[in-house]
PDB file of C-alpha atoms in Angstrom:
ATOM      1  CA  MET A  20      70.136 121.912  52.823  1.00 47.00           C
ATOM      2  CA  ARG A  21      69.438 120.225  56.133  1.00 46.00           C
ATOM      3  CA  VAL A  22      66.242 122.239  56.633  1.00 45.00           C
ATOM      4  CA  SER A  23      64.918 121.267  53.179  1.00 53.00           C
ATOM      5  CA  LEU A  24      65.456 117.543  53.915  1.00 46.00           C
ATOM      6  CA  ILE A  25      63.555 117.859  57.181  1.00 49.00           C
ATOM      7  CA  ALA A  26      60.761 119.776  55.441  1.00 46.00           C
ATOM      8  CA  PHE A  27      60.592 117.174  52.661  1.00 47.00           C
ATOM      9  CA  SER A  28      60.442 114.341  55.222  1.00 48.00           C
ATOM     10  CA  PHE A  29      57.654 116.101  57.106  1.00 46.00           C
ATOM     11  CA  LEU A  30      55.658 116.601  53.890  1.00 47.00           C
ATOM     12  CA  SER A  31      56.115 112.948  52.926  1.00 50.00           C
ATOM     13  CA  VAL A  32      54.882 111.712  56.304  1.00 45.00           C
ATOM     14  CA  SER A  33      51.970 114.189  56.208  1.00 50.00           C
ATOM     15  CA  ALA A  34      50.926 112.958  52.775  1.00 50.00           C
ATOM     16  CA  VAL A  35      50.907 109.348  53.956  1.00 47.00           C
ATOM     17  CA  LEU A  36      48.810 110.243  57.005  1.00 46.00           C
ATOM     18  CA  VAL A  37      46.305 112.197  54.882  1.00 45.00           C
ATOM     19  CA  PHE A  38      45.788 109.497  52.231  1.00 47.00           C
ATOM     20  CA  GLU A  39      46.144 106.422  54.467  1.00 48.00           C
ATOM     21  CA  PRO A  40      42.459 106.257  55.583  1.00 49.00           C
ATOM     22  CA  PHE A  41      41.293 106.328  51.953  1.00 49.00           C
ATOM     23  CA  SER A  42      43.619 103.560  50.845  1.00 48.00           C
ATOM     24  CA  ASN A  43      42.585 101.195  53.668  1.00 49.00           C
ATOM     25  CA  SER A  44      38.867 101.564  53.063  1.00 47.00           C
ATOM     26  CA  SER A  45      39.123 100.696  49.362  1.00 44.00           C
ATOM     27  CA  VAL A  46      40.944  97.393  49.885  1.00 47.00           C
ATOM     28  CA  ARG A  47      38.798  94.466  51.002  1.00 56.00           C
ATOM     29  CA  ALA A  48      39.669  90.794  51.006  1.00 63.00           C
ATOM     30  CA  GLN A  49      37.275  88.195  49.705  1.00 82.00           C
ATOM     31  CA  CYS A  50      36.798  84.848  51.380  1.00 88.00           C
ATOM     32  CA  VAL A  51      39.140  81.983  50.518  1.00 92.00           C
ATOM     33  CA  GLN A  52      38.732  78.216  50.683  1.00 94.00           C
ATOM     34  CA  PHE A  53      42.009  76.293  50.384  1.00 97.00           C
ATOM     35  CA  ASP A  54      42.654  72.546  50.390  1.00 97.00           C
ATOM     36  CA  GLN A  55      46.073  70.907  50.166  1.00 97.00           C
ATOM     37  CA  GLY A  56      46.343  67.143  50.296  1.00 97.00           C
ATOM     38  CA  ILE A  57      49.208  64.946  49.123  1.00 97.00           C
ATOM     39  CA  GLN A  58      49.043  61.195  48.524  1.00 97.00           C
ATOM     40  CA  VAL A  59      52.347  59.321  48.142  1.00 97.00           C
ATOM     41  CA  SER A  60      53.083  55.623  47.613  1.00 96.00           C
ATOM     42  CA  ILE A  61      56.584  54.113  47.502  1.00 95.00           C
ATOM     43  CA  SER A  62      56.145  50.466  46.599  1.00 93.00           C
ATOM     44  CA  GLY A  63      57.132  47.706  44.207  1.00 91.00           C
ATOM     45  CA  SER A  64      53.500  46.633  43.792  1.00 88.00           C
ATOM     46  CA  GLY A  65      52.343  49.243  41.323  1.00 89.00           C
ATOM     47  CA  PRO A  66      50.519  52.540  41.618  1.00 93.00           C
ATOM     48  CA  ALA A  67      48.162  53.146  44.537  1.00 95.00           C
ATOM     49  CA  ARG A  68      44.401  53.117  44.197  1.00 97.00           C
ATOM     50  CA  ARG A  69      43.244  56.551  45.248  1.00 97.00           C
ATOM     51  CA  SER A  70      40.287  58.785  45.769  1.00 96.00           C
ATOM     52  CA  ASN A  71      40.459  62.422  46.781  1.00 95.00           C
ATOM     53  CA  ASN A  72      36.990  63.880  47.225  1.00 96.00           C
ATOM     54  CA  VAL A  73      36.965  67.594  48.044  1.00 96.00           C
ATOM     55  CA  ASP A  74      33.599  69.330  48.442  1.00 96.00           C
ATOM     56  CA  MET A  75      33.790  73.117  48.770  1.00 95.00           C
ATOM     57  CA  GLN A  76      30.563  75.019  49.360  1.00 92.00           C
ATOM     58  CA  SER A  77      30.081  78.745  49.826  1.00 88.00           C
ATOM     59  CA  GLU A  78      26.836  80.579  50.466  1.00 83.00           C
ATOM     60  CA  GLY A  79      26.617  83.924  48.657  1.00 76.00           C
ATOM     61  CA  SER A  80      29.153  86.705  48.558  1.00 77.00           C
ATOM     62  CA  CYS A  81      31.644  86.915  51.369  1.00 81.00           C
ATOM     63  CA  ARG A  82      34.451  88.996  52.845  1.00 82.00           C
ATOM     64  CA  GLY A  83      37.098  88.318  55.443  1.00 83.00           C
ATOM     65  CA  ASN A  84      36.870  84.557  56.106  1.00 87.00           C
ATOM     66  CA  ALA A  85      39.246  81.719  55.237  1.00 90.00           C
ATOM     67  CA  ILE A  86      39.154  77.929  55.536  1.00 93.00           C
ATOM     68  CA  VAL A  87      42.320  75.839  55.171  1.00 96.00           C
ATOM     69  CA  THR A  88      42.532  72.035  55.226  1.00 96.00           C
ATOM     70  CA  THR A  89      45.688  69.979  54.795  1.00 96.00           C
ATOM     71  CA  GLY A  90      46.386  66.272  54.763  1.00 96.00           C
ATOM     72  CA  GLN A  91      49.166  63.822  53.936  1.00 97.00           C
ATOM     73  CA  GLN A  92      48.833  60.109  53.172  1.00 97.00           C
ATOM     74  CA  ILE A  93      52.129  58.274  52.778  1.00 97.00           C
ATOM     75  CA  HIS A  94      52.576  54.549  52.112  1.00 96.00           C
ATOM     76  CA  VAL A  95      56.014  52.894  52.111  1.00 94.00           C
ATOM     77  CA  GLY A  96      56.453  49.160  51.694  1.00 90.00           C
ATOM     78  CA  PRO A  97      55.246  46.095  49.832  1.00 88.00           C
ATOM     79  CA  GLY A  98      51.653  45.759  48.737  1.00 89.00           C
ATOM     80  CA  ARG A  99      49.483  48.050  46.740  1.00 92.00           C
ATOM     81  CA  ALA A 100      48.265  51.073  48.717  1.00 94.00           C
ATOM     82  CA  VAL A 101      44.647  52.179  48.949  1.00 96.00           C
ATOM     83  CA  GLN A 102      44.414  55.852  49.857  1.00 97.00           C
ATOM     84  CA  GLU A 103      41.081  57.573  50.409  1.00 97.00           C
ATOM     85  CA  ARG A 104      40.601  61.201  51.396  1.00 97.00           C
ATOM     86  CA  ASN A 105      37.308  63.033  51.964  1.00 97.00           C
ATOM     87  CA  VAL A 106      37.121  66.752  52.739  1.00 96.00           C
ATOM     88  CA  ARG A 107      34.054  68.941  53.165  1.00 96.00           C
ATOM     89  CA  GLN A 108      34.258  72.705  53.636  1.00 95.00           C
ATOM     90  CA  THR A 109      31.253  74.978  54.080  1.00 92.00           C
ATOM     91  CA  LEU A 110      31.679  78.746  54.255  1.00 87.00           C
ATOM     92  CA  ARG A 111      28.771  80.871  55.438  1.00 79.00           C
ATOM     93  CA  GLY A 112      28.843  84.652  55.409  1.00 66.00           C
ATOM     94  CA  GLY A 113      31.653  86.898  56.441  1.00 59.00           C
ATOM     95  CA  SER A 114      32.066  90.368  57.839  1.00 58.00           C
ATOM     96  CA  ASN A 115      28.858  92.337  58.423  1.00 57.00           C
ATOM     97  CA  ASN A 116      30.237  95.256  56.448  1.00 57.00           C
ATOM     98  CA  GLY A 117      28.779  94.968  52.943  1.00 57.00           C
ATOM     99  CA  ILE A 118      31.587  96.885  51.210  1.00 60.00           C
ATOM    100  CA  GLY A 119      33.862  94.855  48.984  1.00 62.00           C
ATOM    101  CA  LYS A 120      32.124  91.497  49.179  1.00 68.00           C
ATOM    102  CA  GLY A 121      32.663  89.153  46.272  1.00 75.00           C
ATOM    103  CA  PRO A 122      32.676  85.528  45.198  1.00 81.00           C
ATOM    104  CA  THR A 123      34.677  83.085  47.288  1.00 87.00           C
ATOM    105  CA  VAL A 124      38.053  82.036  45.880  1.00 90.00           C
ATOM    106  CA  GLN A 125      38.520  78.252  45.940  1.00 93.00           C
ATOM    107  CA  ILE A 126      42.006  76.723  45.637  1.00 95.00           C
ATOM    108  CA  ARG A 127      42.821  72.997  45.487  1.00 96.00           C
ATOM    109  CA  VAL A 128      46.371  71.617  45.506  1.00 96.00           C
ATOM    110  CA  ASN A 129      46.212  67.810  45.511  1.00 96.00           C
ATOM    111  CA  PRO A 130      49.258  66.059  44.003  1.00 97.00           C
ATOM    112  CA  THR A 131      49.541  62.260  43.853  1.00 96.00           C
ATOM    113  CA  ILE A 132      52.958  60.612  43.636  1.00 96.00           C
ATOM    114  CA  ASP A 133      53.870  56.980  42.896  1.00 96.00           C
ATOM    115  CA  VAL A 134      57.486  55.860  43.244  1.00 95.00           C
ATOM    116  CA  TYR A 135      58.384  52.359  42.085  1.00 93.00           C
ATOM    117  CA  ASN A 136      60.685  50.555  44.555  1.00 92.00           C
ATOM    118  CA  ALA A 137      62.198  47.437  42.951  1.00 88.00           C
ATOM    119  CA  ALA A 138      63.704  46.351  46.297  1.00 86.00           C
ATOM    120  CA  ASP A 139      60.222  45.376  47.535  1.00 82.00           C
ATOM    121  CA  ARG A 140      60.429  42.220  45.393  1.00 76.00           C
ATOM    122  CA  TYR A 141      63.356  40.997  47.492  1.00 76.00           C
ATOM    123  CA  ARG A 142      62.117  42.101  50.918  1.00 67.00           C
ATOM    124  CA  ASN A 143      60.359  38.837  51.797  1.00 64.00           C
ATOM    125  CA  LEU A 144      63.044  36.487  50.465  1.00 62.00           C
ATOM    126  CA  GLN A 145      64.939  34.656  53.186  1.00 58.00           C
ATOM    127  CA  PRO A 146      68.565  33.588  52.765  1.00 62.00           C
ATOM    128  CA  ARG A 147      69.296  29.839  52.627  1.00 55.00           C
TER     129      ARG A 147
END
């Protein structure tokens, strides 16, 4: 019984070693462009005026590169917020190996959040 378990373990490891080079060569990652930017305003003066301009450019097919940008804009207090965000990403080329190249994957995650704070109306009042 013990010998058969050792033999089975050896065969399992041998199979992994034999097929491992084939499995690695068939898997190739494409290039990825990712942008995450959050804009938050907590105020009693109404929603913020916002712009979030994200320009993602990629030249041709690509493999093995990634670009990540992140940004946070947070306003707390009286007055209406003005939040402006400009991002430009340019991806050129990738690995020299031509196997597995494909179109660049572009991901944008850009939530905007407005929270009304009624206490802002009373912040500037002075007691008599």
